[in-house]
Tab-separated table of C-alpha atoms and ligand atoms in Angstrom:
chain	number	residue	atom	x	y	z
E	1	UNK	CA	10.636	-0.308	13.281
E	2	UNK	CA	10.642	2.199	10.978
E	3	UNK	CA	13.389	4.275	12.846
E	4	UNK	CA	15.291	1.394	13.463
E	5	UNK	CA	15.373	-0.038	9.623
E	6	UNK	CA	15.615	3.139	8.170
E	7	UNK	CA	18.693	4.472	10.337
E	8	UNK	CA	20.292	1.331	10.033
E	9	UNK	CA	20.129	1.604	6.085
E	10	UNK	CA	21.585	5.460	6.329
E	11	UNK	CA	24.799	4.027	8.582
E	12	UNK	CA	25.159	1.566	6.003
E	13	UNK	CA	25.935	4.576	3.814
E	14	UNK	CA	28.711	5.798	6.082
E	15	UNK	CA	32.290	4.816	5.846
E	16	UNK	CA	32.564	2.105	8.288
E	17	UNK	CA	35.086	-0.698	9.211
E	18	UNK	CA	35.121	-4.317	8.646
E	19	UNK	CA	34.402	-5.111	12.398
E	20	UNK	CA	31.065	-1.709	12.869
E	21	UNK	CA	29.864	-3.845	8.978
E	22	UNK	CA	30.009	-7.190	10.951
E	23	UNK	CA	27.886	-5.617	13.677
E	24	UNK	CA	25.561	-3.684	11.228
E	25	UNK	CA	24.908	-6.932	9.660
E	26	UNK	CA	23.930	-8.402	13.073
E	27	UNK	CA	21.604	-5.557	13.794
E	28	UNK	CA	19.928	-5.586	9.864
E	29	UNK	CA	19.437	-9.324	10.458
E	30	UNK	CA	17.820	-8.844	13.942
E	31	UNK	CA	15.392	-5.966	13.000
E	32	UNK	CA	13.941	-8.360	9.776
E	33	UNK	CA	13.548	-10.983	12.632
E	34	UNK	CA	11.450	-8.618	14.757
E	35	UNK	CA	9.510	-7.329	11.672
E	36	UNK	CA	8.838	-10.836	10.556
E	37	UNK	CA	7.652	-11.669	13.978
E	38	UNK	CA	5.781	-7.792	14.202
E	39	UNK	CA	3.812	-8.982	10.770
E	40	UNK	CA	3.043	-11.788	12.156
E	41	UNK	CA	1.250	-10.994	14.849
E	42	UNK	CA	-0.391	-8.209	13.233
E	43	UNK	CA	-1.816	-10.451	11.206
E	44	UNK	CA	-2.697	-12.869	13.465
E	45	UNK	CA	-4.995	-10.246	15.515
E	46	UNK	CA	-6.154	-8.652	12.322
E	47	UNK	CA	-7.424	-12.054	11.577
E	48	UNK	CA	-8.708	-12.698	14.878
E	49	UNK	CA	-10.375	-9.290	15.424
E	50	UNK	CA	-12.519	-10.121	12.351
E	51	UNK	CA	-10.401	-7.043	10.339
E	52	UNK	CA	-9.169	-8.902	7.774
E	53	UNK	CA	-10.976	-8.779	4.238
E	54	UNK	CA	-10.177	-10.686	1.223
E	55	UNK	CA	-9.781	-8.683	-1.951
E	56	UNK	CA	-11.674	-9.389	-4.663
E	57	UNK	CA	-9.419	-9.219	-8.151
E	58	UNK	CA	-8.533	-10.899	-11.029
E	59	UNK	CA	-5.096	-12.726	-11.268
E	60	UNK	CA	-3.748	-15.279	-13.306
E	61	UNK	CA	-2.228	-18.621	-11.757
E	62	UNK	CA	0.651	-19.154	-13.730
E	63	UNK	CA	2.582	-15.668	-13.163
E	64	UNK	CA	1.415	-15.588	-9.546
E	65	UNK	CA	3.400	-19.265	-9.093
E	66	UNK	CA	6.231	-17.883	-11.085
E	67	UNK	CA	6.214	-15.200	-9.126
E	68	UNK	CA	6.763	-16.946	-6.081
E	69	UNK	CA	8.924	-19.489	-7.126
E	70	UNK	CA	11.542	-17.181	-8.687
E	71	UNK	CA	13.453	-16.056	-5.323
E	72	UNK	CA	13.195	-19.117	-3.728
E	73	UNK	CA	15.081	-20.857	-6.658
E	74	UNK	CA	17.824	-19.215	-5.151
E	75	UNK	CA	17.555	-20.899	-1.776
E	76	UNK	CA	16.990	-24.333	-3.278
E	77	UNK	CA	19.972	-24.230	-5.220
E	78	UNK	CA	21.862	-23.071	-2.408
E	79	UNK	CA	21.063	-26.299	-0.677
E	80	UNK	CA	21.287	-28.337	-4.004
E	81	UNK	CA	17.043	-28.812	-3.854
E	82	UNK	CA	15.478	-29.148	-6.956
E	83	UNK	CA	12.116	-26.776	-6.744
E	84	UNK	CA	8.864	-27.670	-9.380
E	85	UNK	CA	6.018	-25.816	-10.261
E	86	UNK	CA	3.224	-27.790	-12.006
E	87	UNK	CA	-0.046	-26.400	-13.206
E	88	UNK	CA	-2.639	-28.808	-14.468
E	89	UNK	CA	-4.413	-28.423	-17.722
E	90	UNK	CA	-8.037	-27.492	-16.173
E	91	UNK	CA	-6.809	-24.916	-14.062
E	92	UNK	CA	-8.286	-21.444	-15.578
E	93	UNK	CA	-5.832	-19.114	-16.641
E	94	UNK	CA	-7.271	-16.531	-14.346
E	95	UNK	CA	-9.793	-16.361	-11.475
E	96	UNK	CA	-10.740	-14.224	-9.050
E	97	UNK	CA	-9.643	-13.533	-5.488
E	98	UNK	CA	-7.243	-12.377	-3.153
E	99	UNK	CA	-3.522	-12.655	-4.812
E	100	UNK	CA	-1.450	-11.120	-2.291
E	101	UNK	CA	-2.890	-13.575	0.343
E	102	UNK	CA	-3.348	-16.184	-1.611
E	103	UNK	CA	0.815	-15.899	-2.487
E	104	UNK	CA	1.384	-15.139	1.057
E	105	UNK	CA	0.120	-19.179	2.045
E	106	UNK	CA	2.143	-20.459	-0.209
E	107	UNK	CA	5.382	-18.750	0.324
E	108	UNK	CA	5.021	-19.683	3.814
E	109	UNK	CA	4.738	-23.407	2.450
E	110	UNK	CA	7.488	-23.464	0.200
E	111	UNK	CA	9.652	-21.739	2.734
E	112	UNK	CA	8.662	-24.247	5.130
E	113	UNK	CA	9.399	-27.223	2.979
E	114	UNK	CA	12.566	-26.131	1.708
E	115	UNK	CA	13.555	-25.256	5.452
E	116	UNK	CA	13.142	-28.277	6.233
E	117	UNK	CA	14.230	-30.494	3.171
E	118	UNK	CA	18.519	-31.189	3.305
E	119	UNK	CA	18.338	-33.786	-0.015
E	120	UNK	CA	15.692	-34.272	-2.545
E	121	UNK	CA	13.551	-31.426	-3.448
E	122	UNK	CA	10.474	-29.604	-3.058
E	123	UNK	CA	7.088	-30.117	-5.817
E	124	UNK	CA	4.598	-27.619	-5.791
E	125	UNK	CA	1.123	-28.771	-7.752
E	126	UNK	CA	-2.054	-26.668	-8.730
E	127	UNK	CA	-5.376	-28.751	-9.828
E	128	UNK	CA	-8.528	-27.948	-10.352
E	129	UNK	CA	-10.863	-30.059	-7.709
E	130	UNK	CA	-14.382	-28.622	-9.022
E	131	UNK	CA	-16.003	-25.840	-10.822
E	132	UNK	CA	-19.871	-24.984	-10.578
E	133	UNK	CA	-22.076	-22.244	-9.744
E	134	UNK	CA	-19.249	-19.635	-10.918
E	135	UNK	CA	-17.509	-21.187	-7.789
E	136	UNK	CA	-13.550	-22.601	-8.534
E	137	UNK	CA	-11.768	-24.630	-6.098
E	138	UNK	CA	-8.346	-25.193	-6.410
E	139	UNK	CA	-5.831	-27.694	-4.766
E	140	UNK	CA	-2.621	-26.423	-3.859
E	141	UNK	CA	0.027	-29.148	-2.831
E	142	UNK	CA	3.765	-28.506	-1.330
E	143	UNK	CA	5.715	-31.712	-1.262
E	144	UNK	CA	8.415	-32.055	-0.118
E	145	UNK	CA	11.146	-34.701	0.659
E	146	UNK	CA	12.434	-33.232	4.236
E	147	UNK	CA	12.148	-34.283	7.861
E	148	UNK	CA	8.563	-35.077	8.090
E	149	UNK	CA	6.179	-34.072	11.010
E	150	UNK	CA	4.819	-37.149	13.028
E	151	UNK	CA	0.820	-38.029	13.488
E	152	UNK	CA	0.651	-36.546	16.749
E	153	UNK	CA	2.455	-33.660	16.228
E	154	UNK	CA	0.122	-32.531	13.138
E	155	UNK	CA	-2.650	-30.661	14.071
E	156	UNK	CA	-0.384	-28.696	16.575
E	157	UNK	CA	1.674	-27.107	14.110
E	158	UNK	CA	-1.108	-25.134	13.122
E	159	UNK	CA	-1.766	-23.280	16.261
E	160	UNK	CA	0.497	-19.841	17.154
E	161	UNK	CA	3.345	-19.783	18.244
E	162	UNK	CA	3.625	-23.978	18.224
E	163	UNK	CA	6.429	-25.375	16.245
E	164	UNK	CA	6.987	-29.582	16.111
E	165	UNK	CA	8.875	-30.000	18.926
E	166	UNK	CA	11.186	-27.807	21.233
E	167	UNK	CA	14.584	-28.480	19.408
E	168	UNK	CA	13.202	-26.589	16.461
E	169	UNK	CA	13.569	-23.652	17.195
E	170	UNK	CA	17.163	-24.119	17.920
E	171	UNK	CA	17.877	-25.732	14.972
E	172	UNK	CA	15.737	-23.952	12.585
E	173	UNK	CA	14.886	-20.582	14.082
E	174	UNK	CA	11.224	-19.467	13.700
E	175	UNK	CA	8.414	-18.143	15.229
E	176	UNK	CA	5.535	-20.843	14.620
E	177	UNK	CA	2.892	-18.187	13.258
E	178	UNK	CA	3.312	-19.097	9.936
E	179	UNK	CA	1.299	-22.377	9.525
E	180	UNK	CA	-1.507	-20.181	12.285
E	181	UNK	CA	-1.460	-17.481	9.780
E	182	UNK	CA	-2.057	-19.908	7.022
E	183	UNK	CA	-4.734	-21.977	8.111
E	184	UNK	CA	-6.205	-18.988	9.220
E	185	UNK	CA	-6.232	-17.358	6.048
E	186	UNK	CA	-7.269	-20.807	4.187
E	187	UNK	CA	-10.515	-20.454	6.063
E	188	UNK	CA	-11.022	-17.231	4.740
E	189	UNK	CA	-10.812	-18.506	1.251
E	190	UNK	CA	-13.041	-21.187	1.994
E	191	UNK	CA	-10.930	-24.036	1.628
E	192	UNK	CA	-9.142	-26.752	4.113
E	193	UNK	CA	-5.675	-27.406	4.979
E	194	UNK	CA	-4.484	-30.837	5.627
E	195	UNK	CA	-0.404	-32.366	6.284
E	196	UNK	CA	0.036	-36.101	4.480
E	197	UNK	CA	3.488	-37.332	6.105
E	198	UNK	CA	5.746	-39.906	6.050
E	199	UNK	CA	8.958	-38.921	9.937
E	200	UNK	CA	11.921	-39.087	7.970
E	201	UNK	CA	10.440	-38.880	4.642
E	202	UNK	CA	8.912	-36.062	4.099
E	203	UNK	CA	5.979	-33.714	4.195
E	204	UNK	CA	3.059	-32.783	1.930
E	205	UNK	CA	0.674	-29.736	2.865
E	206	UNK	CA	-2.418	-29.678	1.160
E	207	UNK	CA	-4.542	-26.831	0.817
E	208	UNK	CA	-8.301	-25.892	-1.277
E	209	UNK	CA	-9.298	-22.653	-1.669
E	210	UNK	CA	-12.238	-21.060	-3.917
E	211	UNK	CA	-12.564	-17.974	-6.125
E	212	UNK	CA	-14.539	-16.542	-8.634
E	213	UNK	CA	-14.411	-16.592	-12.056
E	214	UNK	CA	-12.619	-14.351	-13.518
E	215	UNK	CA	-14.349	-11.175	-15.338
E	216	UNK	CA	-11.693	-9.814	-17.616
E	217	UNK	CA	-12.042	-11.660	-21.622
E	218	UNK	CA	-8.415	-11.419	-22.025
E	219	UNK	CA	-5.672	-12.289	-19.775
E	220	UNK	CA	-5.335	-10.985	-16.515
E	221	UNK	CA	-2.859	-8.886	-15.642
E	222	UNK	CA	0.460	-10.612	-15.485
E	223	UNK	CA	1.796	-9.601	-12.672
E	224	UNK	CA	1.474	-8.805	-8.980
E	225	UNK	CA	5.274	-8.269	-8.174
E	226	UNK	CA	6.135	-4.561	-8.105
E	227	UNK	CA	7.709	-3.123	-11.307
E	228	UNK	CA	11.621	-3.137	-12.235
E	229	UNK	CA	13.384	-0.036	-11.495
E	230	UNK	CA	12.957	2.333	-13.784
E	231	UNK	CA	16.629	3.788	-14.750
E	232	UNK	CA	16.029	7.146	-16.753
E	233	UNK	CA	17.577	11.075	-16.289
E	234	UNK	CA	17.505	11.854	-12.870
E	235	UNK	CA	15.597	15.167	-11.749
E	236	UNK	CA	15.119	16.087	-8.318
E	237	UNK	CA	12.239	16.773	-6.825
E	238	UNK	CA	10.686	18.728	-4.247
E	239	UNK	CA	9.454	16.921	-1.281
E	240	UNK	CA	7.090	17.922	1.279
E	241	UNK	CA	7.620	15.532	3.874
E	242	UNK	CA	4.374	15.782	6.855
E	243	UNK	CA	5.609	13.401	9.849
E	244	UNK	CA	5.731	13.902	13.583
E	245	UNK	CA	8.203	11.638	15.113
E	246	UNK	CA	11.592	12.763	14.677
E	247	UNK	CA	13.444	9.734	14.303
E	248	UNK	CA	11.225	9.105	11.482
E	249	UNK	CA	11.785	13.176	10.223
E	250	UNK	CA	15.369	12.418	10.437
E	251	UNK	CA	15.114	8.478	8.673
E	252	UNK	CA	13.288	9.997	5.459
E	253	UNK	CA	14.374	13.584	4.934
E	254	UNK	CA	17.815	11.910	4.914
E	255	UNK	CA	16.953	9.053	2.727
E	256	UNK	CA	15.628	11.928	0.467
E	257	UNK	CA	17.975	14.190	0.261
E	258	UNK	CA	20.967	11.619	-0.509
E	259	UNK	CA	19.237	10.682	-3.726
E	260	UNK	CA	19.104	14.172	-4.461
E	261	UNK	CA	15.424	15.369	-3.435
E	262	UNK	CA	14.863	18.749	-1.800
E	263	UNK	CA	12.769	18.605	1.149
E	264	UNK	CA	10.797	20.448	3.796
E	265	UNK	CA	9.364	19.270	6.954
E	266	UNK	CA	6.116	19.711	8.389
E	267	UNK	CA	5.622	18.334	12.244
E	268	UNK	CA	1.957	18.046	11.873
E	269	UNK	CA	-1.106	18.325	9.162
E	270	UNK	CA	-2.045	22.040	9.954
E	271	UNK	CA	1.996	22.776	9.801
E	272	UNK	CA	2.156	20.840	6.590
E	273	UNK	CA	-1.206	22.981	5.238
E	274	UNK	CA	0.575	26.377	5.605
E	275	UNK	CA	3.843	24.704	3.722
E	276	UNK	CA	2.111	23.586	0.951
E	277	UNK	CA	0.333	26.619	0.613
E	278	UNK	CA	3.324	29.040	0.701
E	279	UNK	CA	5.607	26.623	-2.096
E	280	UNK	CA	5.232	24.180	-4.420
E	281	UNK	CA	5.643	20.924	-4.300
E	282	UNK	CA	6.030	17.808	-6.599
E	283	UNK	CA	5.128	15.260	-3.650
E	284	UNK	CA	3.517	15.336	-0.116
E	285	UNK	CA	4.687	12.122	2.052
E	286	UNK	CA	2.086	12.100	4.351
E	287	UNK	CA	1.751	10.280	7.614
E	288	UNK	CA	-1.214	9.309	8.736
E	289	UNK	CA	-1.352	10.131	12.422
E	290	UNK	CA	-0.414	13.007	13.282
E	291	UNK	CA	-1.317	15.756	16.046
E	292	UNK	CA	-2.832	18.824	15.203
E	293	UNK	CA	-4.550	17.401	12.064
E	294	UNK	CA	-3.982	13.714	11.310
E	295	UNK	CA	-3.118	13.590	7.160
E	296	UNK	CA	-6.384	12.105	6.180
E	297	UNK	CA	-7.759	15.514	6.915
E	298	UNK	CA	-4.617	17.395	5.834
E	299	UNK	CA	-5.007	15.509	2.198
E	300	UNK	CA	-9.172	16.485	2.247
E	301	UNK	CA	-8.707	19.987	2.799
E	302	UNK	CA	-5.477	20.349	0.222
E	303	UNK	CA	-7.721	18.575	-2.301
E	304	UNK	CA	-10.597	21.718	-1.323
E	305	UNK	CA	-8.177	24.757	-1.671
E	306	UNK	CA	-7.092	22.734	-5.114
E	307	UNK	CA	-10.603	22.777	-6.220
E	308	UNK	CA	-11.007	25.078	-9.064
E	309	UNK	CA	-7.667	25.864	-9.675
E	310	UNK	CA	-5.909	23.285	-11.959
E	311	UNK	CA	-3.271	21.963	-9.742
E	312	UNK	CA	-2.876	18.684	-8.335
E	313	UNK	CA	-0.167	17.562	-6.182
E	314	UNK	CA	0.947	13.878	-5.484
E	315	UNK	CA	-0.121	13.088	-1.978
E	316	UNK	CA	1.259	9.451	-1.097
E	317	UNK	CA	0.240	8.066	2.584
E	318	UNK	CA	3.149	6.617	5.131
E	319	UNK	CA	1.170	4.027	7.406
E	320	UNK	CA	2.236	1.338	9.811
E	321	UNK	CA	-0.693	-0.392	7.887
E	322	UNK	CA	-1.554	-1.739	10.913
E	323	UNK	CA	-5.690	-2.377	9.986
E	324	UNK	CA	-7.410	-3.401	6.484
E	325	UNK	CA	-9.192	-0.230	4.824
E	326	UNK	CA	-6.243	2.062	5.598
E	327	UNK	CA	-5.636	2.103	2.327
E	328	UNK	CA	-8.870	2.859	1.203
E	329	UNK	CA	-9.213	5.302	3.406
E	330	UNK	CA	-6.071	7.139	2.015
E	331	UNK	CA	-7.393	7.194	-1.269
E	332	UNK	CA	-11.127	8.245	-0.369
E	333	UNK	CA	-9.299	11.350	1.126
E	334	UNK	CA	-7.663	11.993	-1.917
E	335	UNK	CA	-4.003	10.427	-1.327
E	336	UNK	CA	-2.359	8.707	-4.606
E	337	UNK	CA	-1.058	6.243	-2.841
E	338	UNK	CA	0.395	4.587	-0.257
E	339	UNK	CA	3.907	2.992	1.130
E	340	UNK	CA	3.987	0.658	4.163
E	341	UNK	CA	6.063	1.644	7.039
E	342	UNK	CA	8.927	0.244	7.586
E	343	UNK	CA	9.464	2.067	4.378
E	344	UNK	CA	11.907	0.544	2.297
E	345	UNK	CA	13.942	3.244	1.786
E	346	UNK	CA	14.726	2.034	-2.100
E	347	UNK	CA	11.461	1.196	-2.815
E	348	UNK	CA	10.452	5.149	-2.251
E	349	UNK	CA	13.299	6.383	-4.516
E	350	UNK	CA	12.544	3.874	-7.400
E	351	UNK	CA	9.133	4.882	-7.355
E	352	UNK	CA	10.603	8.744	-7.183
E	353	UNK	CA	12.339	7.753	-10.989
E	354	UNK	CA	9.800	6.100	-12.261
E	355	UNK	CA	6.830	9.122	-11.832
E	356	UNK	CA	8.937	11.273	-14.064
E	357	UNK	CA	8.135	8.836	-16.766
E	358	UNK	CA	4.674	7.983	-15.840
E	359	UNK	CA	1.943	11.089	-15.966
E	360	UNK	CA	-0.430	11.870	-13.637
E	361	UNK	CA	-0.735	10.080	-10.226
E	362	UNK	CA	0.808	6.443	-9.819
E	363	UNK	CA	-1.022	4.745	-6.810
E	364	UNK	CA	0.809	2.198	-5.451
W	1	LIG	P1	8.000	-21.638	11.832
W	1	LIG	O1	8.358	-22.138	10.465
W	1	LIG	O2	8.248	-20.177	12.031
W	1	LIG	O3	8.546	-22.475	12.952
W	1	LIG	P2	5.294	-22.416	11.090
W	1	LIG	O4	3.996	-22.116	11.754
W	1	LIG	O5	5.444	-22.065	9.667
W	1	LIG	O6	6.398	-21.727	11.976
W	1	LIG	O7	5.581	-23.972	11.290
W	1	LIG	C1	5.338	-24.558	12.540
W	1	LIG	C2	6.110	-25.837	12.689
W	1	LIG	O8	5.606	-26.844	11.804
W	1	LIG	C3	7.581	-25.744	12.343
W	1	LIG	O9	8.324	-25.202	13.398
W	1	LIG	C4	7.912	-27.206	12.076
W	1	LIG	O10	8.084	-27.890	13.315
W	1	LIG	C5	6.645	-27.721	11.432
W	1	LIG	N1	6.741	-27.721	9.953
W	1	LIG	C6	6.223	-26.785	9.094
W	1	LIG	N2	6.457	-27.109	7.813
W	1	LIG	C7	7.142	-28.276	7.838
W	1	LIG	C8	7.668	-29.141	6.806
W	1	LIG	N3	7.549	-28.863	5.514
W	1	LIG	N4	8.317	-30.273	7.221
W	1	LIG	C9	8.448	-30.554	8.535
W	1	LIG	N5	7.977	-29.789	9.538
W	1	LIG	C10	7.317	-28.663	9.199
């Protein structure tokens, strides 16, 4: 995926006609079907393989709904649906939990509901159910005014890979792992998921799930969505760029160099050792399986011959993040940080811009 996303994003960058565009667009739109589908299994076996662990940080509510609300405003308006947040008064400013996954059930709500809403609108409601033994539940409710599901076909919905009925997929497109994923995940936070609907009127997905209090006196940290670009003097940097598949050599070397980045290759950890050692570099991208020497071990023994002598270089991780702890295995070895494959080819040069202003390592 990652050589097919990323060399579709450098043809973009090519003169092309009206007609190769039109079949670009085809292709862009097919690959983010395949990696929506790819993520979804992946986190359907992570789940089911017993790999997938909540994190355990505080967030506060109100950001995290704004958050998720913001994009989809778009979407509603598009189809002339009105789209509410509401927060009740008890609901702590902050608790403790899993944010990402906690925002990841009810995006998959909201997108559901306004999917399948064509007049009225879509209400989205957080309450506070109870609070004792530095245990908080919280209701989460998506209403919405759309299709409906009927009795029968409600506790269906929630297995993989089942959507209402056959014509769905048709008419709506889908996968059916999303409501799987969900309930799934809804477990994991201890809480229940439940549908209230009315065929023809509309749906209403209920959810609980529990967290901790949170720790932190003053507010939490506002924010979970990744920082604005940062727009400053551009300088370019040298790039030491440790990967083993070419397509993937080829997808970020390129990506690189357009935004003005110098870069050497390395095919393989021991390769990229001997590199490093002979130059300097501002940044190592570093895959994470690789032959040779794999770049957890590449990172551990750069972080040994650094020992003693002052120098630091940023090491950031390329992974198909395929299994929880990746990420804390990257950083155990010594990595700064990490970026997801596909990688998101301006994601990596924002975050380029924004070290210059930022000193020392920036995980991500
Ligand atoms: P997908 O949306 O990819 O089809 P989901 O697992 O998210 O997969 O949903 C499964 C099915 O549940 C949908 O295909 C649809 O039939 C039904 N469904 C989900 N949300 C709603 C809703 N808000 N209103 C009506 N039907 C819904």
């Amino acid at each position: 995926m990652n050589g097919i996303v990323g060399m579709q994003h450098l043809i973009g960058e090519t003169d092309l006609t009206a007609e190769q565009r039109g079949y670009l667009d085809a292709a862009q739109s097919s690959a983010h079907s395949l990696l929506a589908l790819l993520n979804g299994i992946l986190d359907l076996s992570k789940i089911e393989a017993g790999r997938l662990e909540l994190e355990h940080a505080d967030f506060a509510i109100r950001p995290l709904l704004d958050d998720i609300l913001r994009p989809l405003e778009v979407v509603a308006q598009r189809k002339g649906l009105t789209l509410t947040g509401v927060i009740r008064d008890d609901v702590p400013h902050a608790v403790n939990g899993d944010a990402l996954r906690l925002r990841q059930v009810l995006l998959n709500l909201i997108a559901n509901a306004l999917k399948f809403t064509h007049v009225g609108g879509v209400t989205v409601t957080v309450e506070r159910t109870s609070d004792w033994d530095g245990v908080v539940e919280l209701r989460f409710s998506v209403a919405d005014t759309g299709i409906g599901i009927s009795e029968e076909q409600r506790d269906s919905v929630f297995e993989a890979f089942r959507q209402a009925d056959n014509s769905i997929t048709r008419r709506y497109g889908g996968t059916g792992l999303g409501l799987a994923i969900s309930a799934r995940l809804v477990e994991l936070m201890e809480g229940e998921i439940r549908i209230e609907s009315q065929p023809g009127e509309g749906a209403t997905f209920i959810f609980t799930a529990r967290f901790a209090h949170a720790h932190l006196a003053q507010p939490a940290a506002e924010s979970v969505a990744p920082a604005a670009a940062f727009s400053g003097a551009f300088r370019p940097q040298r790039i030491l760029v440790a990967e083993d598949n070419p397509v993937n050599q080829t997808v970020i070397s390129r990506t690189l160099e357009k935004a003005g980045h110098q870069v050497a290759l390395a095919h393989d950890g021991r390769q990229a050792l001997e590199v490093w050692a002979s130059s300097r570099f501002d940044v190592i991208f570093m895959d994470m399986q690789m032959p040779e020497m794999d770049g957890l071990e590449a990172t551990r023994e750069i972080r040994r011959m650094e020992e003693g002598t002052g120098a630091r270089v940023c090491i950031m991780a390329m992974t198909a993040n395929a299994m929880s702890g990746d990420r804390e295995r990257c950083l155990e070895a010594g990595m700064d940080g990490y970026f997801a494959k596909p990688i998101r080819a301006q994601e990596v040069i924002d975050w380029l811009a924004r070290r210059e202003t930022v000193p020392g390592p920036t995980p991500a």
